[in-house]
Amino acid sequence: MRQARTMHSSHTVAGIALALALGTGACARTERVHPPTPSDGASTVHPERWPVPSRPAIDADAALESRIDDLLRTLRVEDKVGQIIQADVAVTTPEDVRRYRLGSVLSGGDSAPGGDDLAPARVWLEAADAYYLASMNTSHGGHAIPLLWAVDAVHGHNNIVSATLFPHNIGLGATRNVELIRRIGAATARELRVTGHDWTFAPTVAVAQDVRWGRTYESYSQDPALVSAYATAMIEGLQGRPDEPGLLRGAHVIASAKHFIGDGATLGGRDQGDSRVSEATLRDVHGAPYRAALASGVQTIMASFSSWQGAKVHGHKGLLTDVLKTRMGFDGFIVGDWSAHEQLAGCTSTSCAAAINAGLDMFMAPGDWKALHANTLAQVRSGSLPMARLDDAVRRILRVKLRAGLFDAGTPSSRPLAGQFALLGAAEHRALARQAVRESLVLLKNDDALLPLRPTMNVLVAGPGADSIAMQSGGWTLSWQGGQPNSAFPNAESIWRGVETVVAAAGGRVALDVQGDFTTKPDVAIVVFGEAPYAEWRGDRASLDHQPGEGSDLRLLKKLRTLDIPVVAVFLSGRPLWITPELDASDAFVAAWLPGSEGGGIADVLFADGDGRVRHDFKGKLSFDWPGAPTDRGVDAQPLYAYGFGLHYTSSAAERALLRSATPQRSTRIRTSQGEPR
Ligand code: BGC
Ligand code: BGC
């Protein structure tokens, strides 16, 4: 394996650093959407117009390929079909794996072993062994081919009780700290190895363009340069660097860049919707992170549920095969998304040769995958799925398994780090997550330099998010939609607990009251509010108004303000929302995104030390424009705060004054130091 080389000068480390420093990448606005009915041919792609990588991140290996040749020669056709099916563990036993020679299993967001979202890590590891042993059991014929077990470790190993929960991607985007992302990837890989997992469906490299999308928080940024830099860091953190020993093995795992391609471009921000952008935008904005991912040696890519110009990506040969594999040289495998193949014309969840013919290599099949197996086998036998295509799909899957050393790795529980349960939520990982929280916070307003607070004050902590680890963690947390009680998070700290610790240690007074009631009038109130957890389309919304009318959060802020109590608002959300009334009703306002398990990171920044000295300044900068109206999320929308904005304790009086004029009547455009607003 030799040195990974980047394909574009803009992807060189220096180029990225420069782009980040200048904020030049903040130009991800796409052109206006095309007319609603795409004409025939609108979804025709021109691979020759897509850039060619100079060389693959991982060189072809002749010995490995000849081992695959041998396997392909002797595998039975039904075993090959088994390899290209990934079944959900909720409906799959180890015995099924043995019988059908399945290539992979997954645990969807709600598919923990035994159907228990709170199953102990030990039970996950036992299940990993059981599935693996079944894949190696040839007592009834077939070949021993180790299976892969994938989970959505999208902000840490988030399906597992006790695991470290890092901020969701949108918060990481605000840190602008590429090296931190790499370390988070490495820590996540280590925690995955503890439970015997070898593959994560991460990172999401969507370049979200419309924050009404329920998956905006899975997107690092609206800016393709930032997403690309992060894709590199996260993939290399998870998999290891292509030019270093230990790639894909040891403390590393297999990553998956998702969802190829244009998931962040859909009309109206509709999940699984249609991306009506030009081929140039698809390539330059939404394709950019895939070039970075390939240069980092990503081994799997997940196809998107969405369509491009009316054509579902799962059936788009031009994009999957001609662009991604042939032109861009991707030699790993393409996994489908959750039964997404059933959305192709002429397909059902149990029959879809069209997706494999288009270039999909592995079905993600949560439902009746046995029928899918039978139908696919029949399609190969009838020739409607050519054997050559099946062989190519299996070759790619075997290539990844061989590269990851799986054939010689032994049972999951015997591999490095397996069973070291203390690594889940290890102090070192939590400290890293806490750093990420601190660096992700974006200060939008700080009237009269209310922040930083003195820890010797009398502090009231209020609001529905103050003591809710579920709210601070969002979706994809223990279950698909999240929402578990604090008791489900032994290795986590709520925002309230973090504040309490700091204030109590300094000899101040501190109280929690979600409704904002008190007995002794506090010197300051910290009000934590925002979005309730959601995932995928469940989080799509038509309006960006956080709470239309005078909602409960605004009433709480106003109630405290009327009593002359200065208010610090801490806003938990998966995206920027229209919160101008709440902003006006607060003295200081912090966008905290979905910070995850380390609520204590917020107190680190809000509070000075006992002598009033800043302990940690704000570092976060918006990785998305902040909306200036409840409805606008169109191309020409005027942001209230533009991409790149974020105040510091050291911000100038002029910057702060600009902010004060940000009212609903005059949504002042805050310009960053780089001048031109977009
Ligand atoms: C999501 C993917 C995810 C998969 C498995 C799908 O619904 O779109 O992002 O990896 O489920 O949970
Ligand atoms: C998600 C899965 C989840 C399932 C629940 C899918 O869309 O991606 O991870 O378990 O829905 O029905």
XYZ file of C-alpha atoms and ligand atoms in Angstrom:
702
model
C 0.000 0.000 0.000
C 1.383 3.336 -0.781
C 0.780 6.875 0.101
C -2.734 8.136 -0.530
C -2.679 10.984 -2.906
C -5.247 13.652 -3.201
C -6.835 14.249 -6.512
C -7.437 17.943 -6.448
C -5.245 20.724 -5.359
C -8.156 22.018 -3.292
C -7.951 18.825 -1.296
C -4.370 19.171 -0.300
C -3.921 19.795 3.370
C -2.647 23.278 2.697
C -5.522 23.972 0.359
C -8.012 22.840 2.927
C -6.402 24.829 5.700
C -6.444 27.888 3.510
C -10.024 27.370 2.457
C -11.083 26.922 6.059
C -9.165 29.951 7.220
C -10.601 32.152 4.526
C -14.033 30.663 4.695
C -13.867 30.492 0.936
C -15.772 27.289 0.884
C -18.875 29.061 2.055
C -20.266 29.200 -1.397
C -22.255 26.036 -1.521
C -25.477 27.600 -2.680
C -26.802 25.765 -5.624
C -28.628 27.261 -8.525
C -32.366 27.545 -8.621
C -34.217 24.293 -8.914
C -35.278 23.179 -12.309
C -38.882 22.883 -13.413
C -40.791 20.184 -11.523
C -40.973 17.588 -14.282
C -37.533 16.574 -15.394
C -37.433 16.033 -19.088
C -36.144 12.762 -20.438
C -32.400 12.817 -20.360
C -32.173 15.275 -17.475
C -30.748 12.517 -15.371
C -28.173 11.502 -17.950
C -24.726 11.776 -16.507
C -21.505 12.520 -18.378
C -18.725 10.623 -16.626
C -16.094 12.195 -18.837
C -16.872 15.547 -17.207
C -16.074 14.213 -13.740
C -12.512 14.536 -12.455
C -10.331 11.446 -12.524
C -8.346 10.586 -9.422
C -4.643 10.460 -10.123
C -4.196 7.125 -8.416
C -6.132 4.946 -5.987
C -5.557 5.307 -2.275
C -4.915 1.574 -2.011
C -3.096 -0.201 -4.792
C -4.428 -3.327 -6.417
C -2.857 -6.391 -4.860
C -2.292 -9.269 -7.274
C -2.075 -11.956 -4.585
C -5.292 -10.801 -3.034
C -7.062 -10.718 -6.402
C -5.941 -14.220 -7.242
C -7.260 -15.447 -3.926
C -10.586 -13.886 -4.929
C -10.362 -15.631 -8.315
C -9.987 -18.961 -6.528
C -12.942 -18.276 -4.290
C -15.138 -17.139 -7.162
C -14.317 -20.301 -9.079
C -15.498 -22.539 -6.291
C -18.366 -20.612 -4.692
C -21.814 -21.947 -5.435
C -24.121 -19.448 -7.069
C -26.448 -19.461 -4.058
C -23.486 -18.597 -1.830
C -22.593 -15.699 -4.085
C -26.133 -14.422 -3.776
C -25.807 -14.784 -0.004
C -22.718 -12.579 -0.056
C -24.581 -9.690 -1.640
C -27.308 -9.669 0.997
C -27.080 -7.756 4.245
C -29.898 -8.822 6.569
C -31.028 -7.023 9.708
C -30.288 -8.880 12.926
C -33.846 -8.224 14.109
C -35.036 -10.817 11.605
C -31.924 -12.968 11.227
C -30.480 -15.721 13.374
C -26.956 -17.094 13.246
C -28.490 -20.243 11.811
C -29.854 -18.132 8.916
C -26.349 -16.814 8.312
C -24.967 -20.335 8.192
C -27.656 -21.584 5.867
C -27.800 -18.701 3.442
C -24.073 -17.848 3.634
C -24.961 -14.177 4.155
C -22.236 -11.654 3.485
C -23.277 -9.243 6.186
C -25.747 -8.327 8.867
C -26.665 -4.924 10.214
C -28.304 -3.558 13.273
C -30.657 -0.808 12.180
C -31.380 1.978 14.602
C -33.932 -0.135 16.447
C -32.361 -3.569 15.998
C -30.320 -4.407 19.065
C -29.726 -8.040 20.059
C -32.825 -9.541 21.592
C -34.737 -6.422 20.550
C -33.393 -4.655 23.630
C -32.104 -1.111 22.961
C -30.377 -1.274 26.321
C -28.719 -4.663 25.777
C -25.375 -4.732 27.608
C -22.199 -4.473 25.541
C -21.317 -8.038 26.526
C -24.490 -9.289 24.809
C -23.563 -7.424 21.615
C -20.136 -9.055 21.639
C -21.620 -12.509 22.192
C -23.943 -11.910 19.258
C -20.967 -10.832 17.111
C -19.277 -14.147 17.842
C -22.414 -16.119 17.130
C -22.967 -14.515 13.714
C -19.302 -14.766 12.827
C -19.066 -18.441 13.807
C -22.130 -19.177 11.711
C -20.493 -17.554 8.692
C -17.410 -19.761 9.211
C -19.408 -22.947 9.738
C -19.211 -25.108 6.624
C -20.708 -28.238 8.123
C -23.475 -28.059 5.516
C -21.243 -27.124 2.614
C -20.114 -23.816 1.185
C -17.058 -21.750 1.999
C -16.050 -20.132 5.252
C -16.381 -16.433 4.490
C -16.351 -14.153 7.522
C -19.326 -11.846 7.677
C -19.343 -8.129 8.344
C -21.563 -6.621 11.015
C -22.468 -2.979 10.474
C -24.064 -0.430 12.759
C -24.757 3.271 12.526
C -21.989 4.576 14.768
C -22.659 8.109 13.594
C -21.787 10.120 16.710
C -19.751 7.626 18.637
C -20.831 3.990 19.051
C -24.279 5.342 19.739
C -26.274 2.124 19.841
C -24.428 0.928 22.910
C -25.212 1.838 26.496
C -22.174 3.520 28.122
C -20.521 4.504 24.851
C -19.129 8.007 24.394
C -21.570 10.206 22.468
C -19.804 12.830 20.399
C -21.622 15.892 19.083
C -23.650 15.177 15.955
C -21.952 16.212 12.734
C -23.407 19.715 12.547
C -21.735 20.561 15.852
C -18.442 19.081 14.664
C -18.763 21.273 11.584
C -18.790 24.338 13.825
C -15.464 23.391 15.430
C -13.504 23.759 12.158
C -11.026 21.395 13.790
C -10.051 18.717 11.290
C -7.561 17.035 13.612
C -10.229 16.691 16.286
C -12.470 14.890 13.791
C -9.688 12.413 13.076
C -9.301 11.666 16.787
C -13.056 11.258 17.161
C -13.020 8.751 14.299
C -10.240 6.790 15.984
C -12.006 6.784 19.367
C -15.246 5.659 17.742
C -13.418 2.819 15.991
C -11.929 1.673 19.294
C -15.346 1.586 20.944
C -16.762 -0.327 17.952
C -14.044 -2.943 18.370
C -15.034 -3.484 21.987
C -18.372 -4.965 20.921
C -16.989 -6.915 17.967
C -18.225 -4.622 15.196
C -16.124 -4.145 12.098
C -18.100 -1.698 9.998
C -19.887 1.593 10.587
C -22.312 3.389 8.297
C -20.418 6.627 8.722
C -19.478 9.288 7.919
C -22.460 10.991 6.364
C -20.916 13.378 3.857
C -24.125 15.069 2.771
C -23.699 18.724 1.877
C -27.101 19.823 3.164
C -28.505 22.811 1.316
C -31.905 23.127 2.945
C -32.063 22.903 6.719
C -35.695 21.843 6.705
C -34.227 18.402 6.003
C -34.557 16.117 9.033
C -30.997 14.883 8.512
C -29.347 18.290 8.542
C -27.597 17.457 11.811
C -25.889 14.506 10.131
C -24.310 16.979 7.716
C -21.106 18.734 8.739
C -21.828 21.778 6.651
C -23.466 23.419 3.669
C -19.918 23.913 2.415
C -18.420 21.114 0.290
C -14.818 22.054 1.158
C -15.474 21.691 4.870
C -17.383 18.422 4.379
C -14.553 17.098 2.212
C -11.862 17.932 4.752
C -13.915 16.259 7.467
C -14.641 13.224 5.302
C -10.916 12.645 4.983
C -10.292 13.069 8.692
C -13.205 10.907 9.822
C -12.486 8.109 7.363
C -8.792 8.038 8.235
C -9.672 8.145 11.923
C -12.029 5.192 11.554
C -10.103 3.065 9.047
C -6.546 4.197 9.630
C -4.453 5.937 6.994
C -3.937 4.086 3.723
C -0.176 4.543 3.973
C 0.179 3.315 7.532
C 0.109 -0.169 9.024
C -3.087 -1.225 10.740
C -5.384 -0.018 7.976
C -8.881 -1.485 8.549
C -7.697 -3.776 11.341
C -6.596 -3.739 14.920
C -8.152 -0.654 16.461
C -9.681 0.376 13.128
C -12.892 -0.484 11.316
C -14.420 -0.140 7.862
C -16.115 3.189 7.127
C -18.923 4.000 4.730
C -19.367 7.358 3.048
C -23.072 8.043 2.617
C -25.449 8.686 0.954
C -24.176 8.718 -2.630
C -25.128 11.133 -4.144
C -27.079 14.331 -3.657
C -28.880 13.404 -0.428
C -28.347 16.964 0.795
C -29.718 18.533 -2.362
C -33.308 17.383 -2.327
C -36.107 19.736 -3.181
C -37.489 21.426 -0.084
C -35.085 19.410 2.058
C -37.364 16.387 1.730
C -35.799 13.219 3.027
C -35.431 10.611 0.283
C -36.580 13.299 -2.153
C -35.446 14.469 -5.559
C -32.291 16.479 -6.159
C -32.997 18.751 -9.087
C -29.572 20.217 -9.438
C -27.414 20.355 -12.525
C -24.805 17.730 -13.171
C -22.143 20.364 -12.429
C -23.615 21.037 -8.980
C -24.042 17.352 -8.311
C -20.390 16.831 -9.157
C -18.806 19.932 -7.628
C -20.896 20.356 -4.487
C -22.334 16.968 -3.603
C -19.649 14.871 -5.253
C -16.709 16.704 -3.703
C -16.677 14.763 -0.413
C -16.619 11.464 -2.312
C -13.425 12.464 -4.057
C -11.925 13.128 -0.636
C -13.373 9.867 0.710
C -11.868 7.855 -2.127
C -8.491 9.499 -1.673
C -8.672 8.379 1.966
C -9.345 4.808 0.966
C -12.959 4.512 2.028
C -14.003 0.902 1.461
C -17.752 1.161 1.254
C -20.170 3.743 -0.049
C -23.887 3.713 0.666
C -26.257 4.572 -2.158
C -28.794 7.264 -1.437
C -32.525 6.800 -1.081
C -32.905 10.041 -3.011
C -33.262 10.657 -6.739
C -31.366 12.857 -9.119
C -33.542 14.616 -11.698
C -36.344 12.185 -10.960
C -34.245 9.026 -11.236
C -33.598 6.997 -8.073
C -29.887 6.721 -7.357
C -30.282 3.039 -6.446
C -31.099 2.324 -10.071
C -28.774 4.858 -11.679
C -26.093 2.990 -13.556
C -24.534 6.212 -14.800
C -23.857 7.402 -11.262
C -23.133 4.132 -9.479
C -21.130 2.357 -12.139
C -19.978 4.807 -14.788
C -19.088 7.688 -12.465
C -18.253 6.157 -9.105
C -16.631 2.903 -10.126
C -15.343 3.416 -13.621
C -14.483 7.096 -13.686
C -13.589 7.666 -10.039
C -12.003 4.244 -9.665
C -13.866 3.088 -6.555
C -12.895 -0.560 -6.031
C -14.686 -1.197 -2.721
C -18.398 -2.023 -2.653
C -21.630 -0.070 -2.778
C -24.149 -1.011 -0.122
C -27.792 -0.115 -0.510
C -29.812 1.782 2.041
C -32.650 0.342 4.105
C -34.689 -1.569 1.491
C -34.321 1.469 -0.748
C -34.209 -0.786 -3.810
C -37.939 -1.348 -3.426
C -38.489 2.238 -4.581
C -37.232 1.483 -8.094
C -39.843 1.088 -10.797
C -40.551 -2.600 -11.257
C -38.891 -3.605 -7.998
C -40.186 -4.780 -4.650
C -38.327 -5.265 -1.388
C -37.834 -8.896 -2.358
C -36.940 -8.561 -6.020
C -34.675 -6.030 -7.654
C -32.112 -7.171 -10.187
C -32.226 -3.607 -11.554
C -30.353 -2.218 -8.542
C -27.542 -4.763 -8.827
C -27.430 -4.274 -12.575
C -27.070 -0.547 -11.990
C -24.048 -1.145 -9.771
C -25.285 -1.806 -6.242
C -23.131 -4.575 -4.727
C -24.994 -5.388 -1.538
C -28.686 -5.110 -0.725
C -29.532 -3.737 2.697
C -32.482 -5.993 3.334
C -34.223 -5.527 6.641
C -37.398 -7.355 5.644
C -38.010 -10.665 3.928
C -34.483 -11.200 2.701
C -35.092 -14.929 2.213
C -37.492 -14.129 -0.609
C -34.955 -11.623 -1.931
C -32.354 -14.382 -1.920
C -34.654 -16.760 -3.800
C -35.643 -14.165 -6.385
C -32.106 -12.957 -6.941
C -30.937 -16.530 -7.412
C -33.660 -17.068 -9.992
C -32.635 -13.857 -11.774
C -29.055 -15.041 -12.014
C -30.195 -18.381 -13.346
C -32.435 -16.751 -15.931
C -29.705 -14.340 -16.951
C -31.606 -11.166 -16.058
C -28.839 -10.589 -13.547
C -25.668 -11.511 -15.432
C -23.217 -13.782 -13.650
C -20.423 -11.372 -14.502
C -22.166 -8.593 -12.555
C -22.782 -10.903 -9.603
C -19.154 -11.975 -9.657
C -18.011 -8.377 -9.713
C -20.218 -7.526 -6.724
C -18.925 -10.530 -4.777
C -15.340 -9.725 -5.781
C -15.679 -6.259 -4.322
C -17.144 -7.571 -1.076
C -14.418 -10.198 -0.756
C -11.777 -7.594 -1.552
C -12.872 -5.470 1.367
C -13.032 -8.472 3.682
C -9.547 -9.566 2.661
C -8.116 -6.090 2.962
C -9.545 -5.900 6.459
C -7.824 -9.171 7.316
C -11.104 -10.758 8.304
C -10.269 -14.226 7.028
C -7.520 -14.494 9.618
C -8.993 -12.355 12.371
C -10.664 -15.084 14.416
C -13.823 -14.579 16.447
C -14.747 -10.965 17.107
C -14.205 -11.488 20.830
C -10.604 -12.592 20.204
C -9.656 -9.475 18.220
C -7.798 -6.460 19.592
C -9.786 -4.371 22.106
C -12.767 -6.761 22.084
C -14.370 -7.142 25.475
C -12.471 -4.207 26.978
C -15.725 -2.737 28.146
C -14.018 0.014 30.116
C -13.145 1.587 26.760
C -16.816 2.424 26.272
C -17.069 5.916 27.650
C -13.398 5.786 28.686
C -12.180 8.947 30.420
C -9.930 9.745 27.481
C -12.782 9.440 24.974
C -15.125 11.501 27.101
C -12.486 14.201 27.454
C -12.201 14.284 23.676
C -15.973 14.545 23.342
C -16.018 17.339 25.900
C -13.399 19.237 23.957
C -15.547 18.804 20.852
C -18.546 20.191 22.728
C -16.599 23.248 23.872
C -15.310 23.929 20.391
C -18.703 23.421 18.752
C -20.547 26.118 20.700
C -21.382 29.175 18.625
C -21.974 32.420 20.503
C -24.584 34.426 18.634
C -25.209 37.193 21.130
C -23.615 38.453 24.344
C -25.151 41.746 25.423
C -23.299 43.730 28.049
C -20.697 40.996 28.156
C -23.003 38.881 30.307
C -20.823 35.876 29.525
C -18.586 34.538 30.922
C -20.450 34.054 34.176
C -18.841 34.083 37.580
C -19.269 30.688 39.222
C -19.793 32.403 42.570
C -23.161 33.746 41.440
C -26.609 32.484 42.265
C -27.506 30.568 39.107
C -30.874 29.208 38.036
C -30.871 26.486 35.365
C -34.179 26.096 33.521
C -35.782 24.818 30.346
C -36.786 21.419 28.953
C -33.251 20.635 27.751
C -31.460 21.469 30.996
C -31.429 17.976 32.406
C -32.209 15.848 29.337
C -29.437 13.730 27.886
C -31.916 12.616 25.227
C -32.446 16.189 24.043
C -28.762 16.989 24.021
C -28.045 13.792 22.045
C -30.802 13.823 19.410
C -31.725 10.900 17.157
C -29.489 7.864 16.503
C -28.962 7.521 20.240
C -29.595 4.048 21.721
C -32.519 3.840 19.335
C -33.358 5.211 15.942
C -35.378 8.182 17.182
C -33.570 8.611 20.511
C -35.493 9.874 23.530
C -34.323 7.562 26.345
C -34.428 8.698 29.998
C -31.252 9.891 31.731
C -31.042 6.566 33.540
C -30.136 4.909 30.216
C -26.883 6.919 30.068
C -24.471 5.817 32.782
C -21.517 7.573 31.104
C -23.054 10.941 30.396
C -23.618 14.274 32.030
C -26.523 16.610 31.452
C -25.944 20.320 30.925
C -27.448 20.991 34.336
C -25.045 18.598 36.055
C -22.112 20.310 34.413
C -23.255 23.728 35.623
C -23.979 22.408 39.088
C -20.475 20.975 39.391
C -18.753 24.217 38.422
C -20.895 26.510 40.555
C -20.946 24.263 43.600
C -17.146 23.927 43.483
C -16.732 27.699 43.420
C -19.103 28.234 46.325
C -21.918 29.770 44.281
C -25.594 28.841 44.542
C -27.205 26.756 41.869
C -30.673 25.322 41.346
C -32.506 23.426 38.632
C -36.095 24.244 37.842
C -37.291 23.316 34.381
C -40.207 25.786 34.592
C -37.932 28.579 35.757
C -39.417 28.982 39.247
C -37.266 29.846 42.254
C -37.344 30.782 45.909
C -34.352 33.135 46.008
C -34.048 35.451 43.031
C -31.078 34.268 40.949
C -28.378 36.552 39.533
C -28.674 34.855 36.178
C -30.744 32.159 34.479
C -29.410 29.624 31.998
C -32.325 28.431 29.887
C -31.767 25.286 27.826
C -34.326 24.595 25.128
C -34.584 23.414 21.533
C -35.731 20.530 19.388
C -36.964 17.186 20.689
C -35.036 14.205 19.239
C -35.808 12.924 15.753
C -34.161 10.997 12.916
C -34.518 10.942 9.148
C -37.807 12.075 7.591
C -39.445 12.297 10.981
C -37.434 15.468 11.390
C -38.403 17.072 8.062
C -40.251 20.327 8.603
C -42.062 22.822 6.451
C -41.261 25.920 8.489
C -38.110 26.973 10.244
C -40.025 28.702 13.029
C -38.780 27.029 16.207
C -42.118 27.442 17.985
C -44.755 29.326 15.994
C -46.602 31.992 17.938
C -45.533 32.585 21.496
C -44.360 29.101 22.390
C -43.442 27.715 25.781
C -39.738 28.478 25.348
C -40.319 32.118 24.494
C -42.754 32.449 27.411
C -40.149 31.076 29.785
C -37.495 33.492 28.541
C -39.884 36.424 28.812
C -41.038 35.433 32.267
C -37.467 35.571 33.562
C -36.705 38.774 31.691
C -39.770 40.483 33.199
C -38.353 39.686 36.610
C -35.126 41.450 35.598
C -33.127 38.272 35.573
C -30.442 38.235 32.870
C -30.955 35.248 30.605
C -28.416 33.020 28.857
C -30.172 30.923 26.207
C -28.593 27.585 25.280
C -30.243 26.288 22.133
C -30.137 22.535 21.395
C -30.981 21.782 17.809
C -30.140 19.689 14.820
C -30.015 22.778 12.615
C -30.273 26.521 12.680
C -33.907 27.553 13.131
C -35.691 30.862 13.112
C -35.414 31.946 16.735
C -35.364 35.737 16.401
C -38.051 36.277 19.095
C -36.140 34.000 21.477
C -32.921 35.785 20.607
C -34.497 39.127 21.378
C -35.763 37.777 24.704
C -32.256 36.646 25.756
C -29.194 38.585 26.832
C -26.794 35.959 25.592
C -27.513 33.205 23.074
C -25.489 30.066 22.431
C -26.136 27.604 19.602
C -25.106 24.298 21.180
C -26.349 21.859 18.470
C -26.636 18.256 19.701
C -23.602 17.924 21.951
C -24.052 14.302 23.076
C -22.938 12.796 26.342
C -20.703 15.630 27.559
C -23.087 18.331 28.738
C -20.288 19.512 31.021
C -18.537 21.069 28.038
C -21.102 23.845 28.091
C -20.324 24.992 31.627
C -16.615 24.902 30.688
C -17.221 27.789 28.308
C -20.068 29.675 30.002
C -18.222 30.060 33.303
C -15.053 31.952 34.058
C -12.870 30.845 36.921
C -13.375 32.221 40.431
C -11.317 35.296 39.543
C -13.390 36.051 36.478
C -10.778 34.834 34.010
C -11.992 33.059 30.887
C -11.262 29.331 31.090
C -12.298 28.430 27.543
C -13.290 30.962 24.922
C -15.887 30.279 22.247
C -14.350 28.780 19.129
C -17.357 27.630 17.111
C -18.300 29.200 13.814
C -21.529 28.525 11.954
C -21.142 25.812 9.340
C -24.574 26.753 7.979
C -26.226 30.115 7.420
C -28.643 31.010 10.199
C -32.105 31.804 8.789
C -33.440 35.342 8.943
C -37.073 34.382 8.445
C -39.250 31.403 9.372
C -39.984 30.517 5.791
C -36.862 31.242 3.850
C -34.555 28.523 2.946
C -34.318 29.305 -0.681
C -31.338 30.286 -2.684
C -31.690 34.011 -2.162
C -32.592 33.847 1.510
C -31.009 36.486 3.692
C -29.341 34.806 6.614
C -29.540 36.470 9.990
C -26.007 35.256 10.656
C -23.945 34.113 7.744
C -21.826 31.006 7.446
C -18.655 31.491 9.471
C -20.191 33.726 12.104
C -19.432 33.197 15.782
C -18.566 35.658 18.547
C -15.756 35.324 21.061
C -15.221 36.812 24.469
C -12.649 38.954 22.752
C -14.992 40.082 19.964
C -14.945 43.777 19.289
C -17.612 46.176 20.467
C -18.466 46.838 16.827
C -19.204 43.170 16.214
C -21.389 43.055 19.264
C -23.236 46.211 18.279
C -24.039 44.726 14.905
C -25.615 41.840 16.677
C -27.851 43.940 18.799
C -29.552 45.309 15.769
C -30.598 41.853 14.715
C -34.328 42.135 15.199
C -37.184 40.514 13.356
C -38.012 43.822 11.676
C -34.516 44.436 10.460
C -32.808 41.092 10.064
C -29.373 42.550 9.856
C -26.970 40.637 7.803
C -23.919 39.932 9.871
C -20.878 39.987 7.678
C -17.871 37.996 8.568
C -14.525 39.672 8.348
C -14.193 38.310 4.837
C -16.622 40.936 3.675
C -19.020 40.085 0.902
C -22.275 38.642 2.119
C -23.752 36.079 -0.185
C -30.534 5.348 6.753
C -29.058 5.071 6.713
C -28.709 4.028 7.736
C -29.552 2.802 7.541
C -29.284 1.717 8.557
C -31.345 4.090 6.696
O -32.698 4.361 6.878
O -30.891 6.175 5.662
O -28.340 6.250 6.935
O -27.344 3.728 7.661
O -30.903 3.144 7.623
O -29.756 2.035 9.790
C -33.822 3.190 9.912
C -33.411 2.036 10.701
C -34.488 1.860 11.718
C -35.801 1.612 11.025
C -36.919 1.525 11.985
C -35.071 2.844 9.181
O -35.429 3.836 8.290
O -32.781 3.527 9.065
O -32.158 2.176 11.252
O -34.195 0.807 12.585
O -36.095 2.591 10.065
O -38.091 1.123 11.347
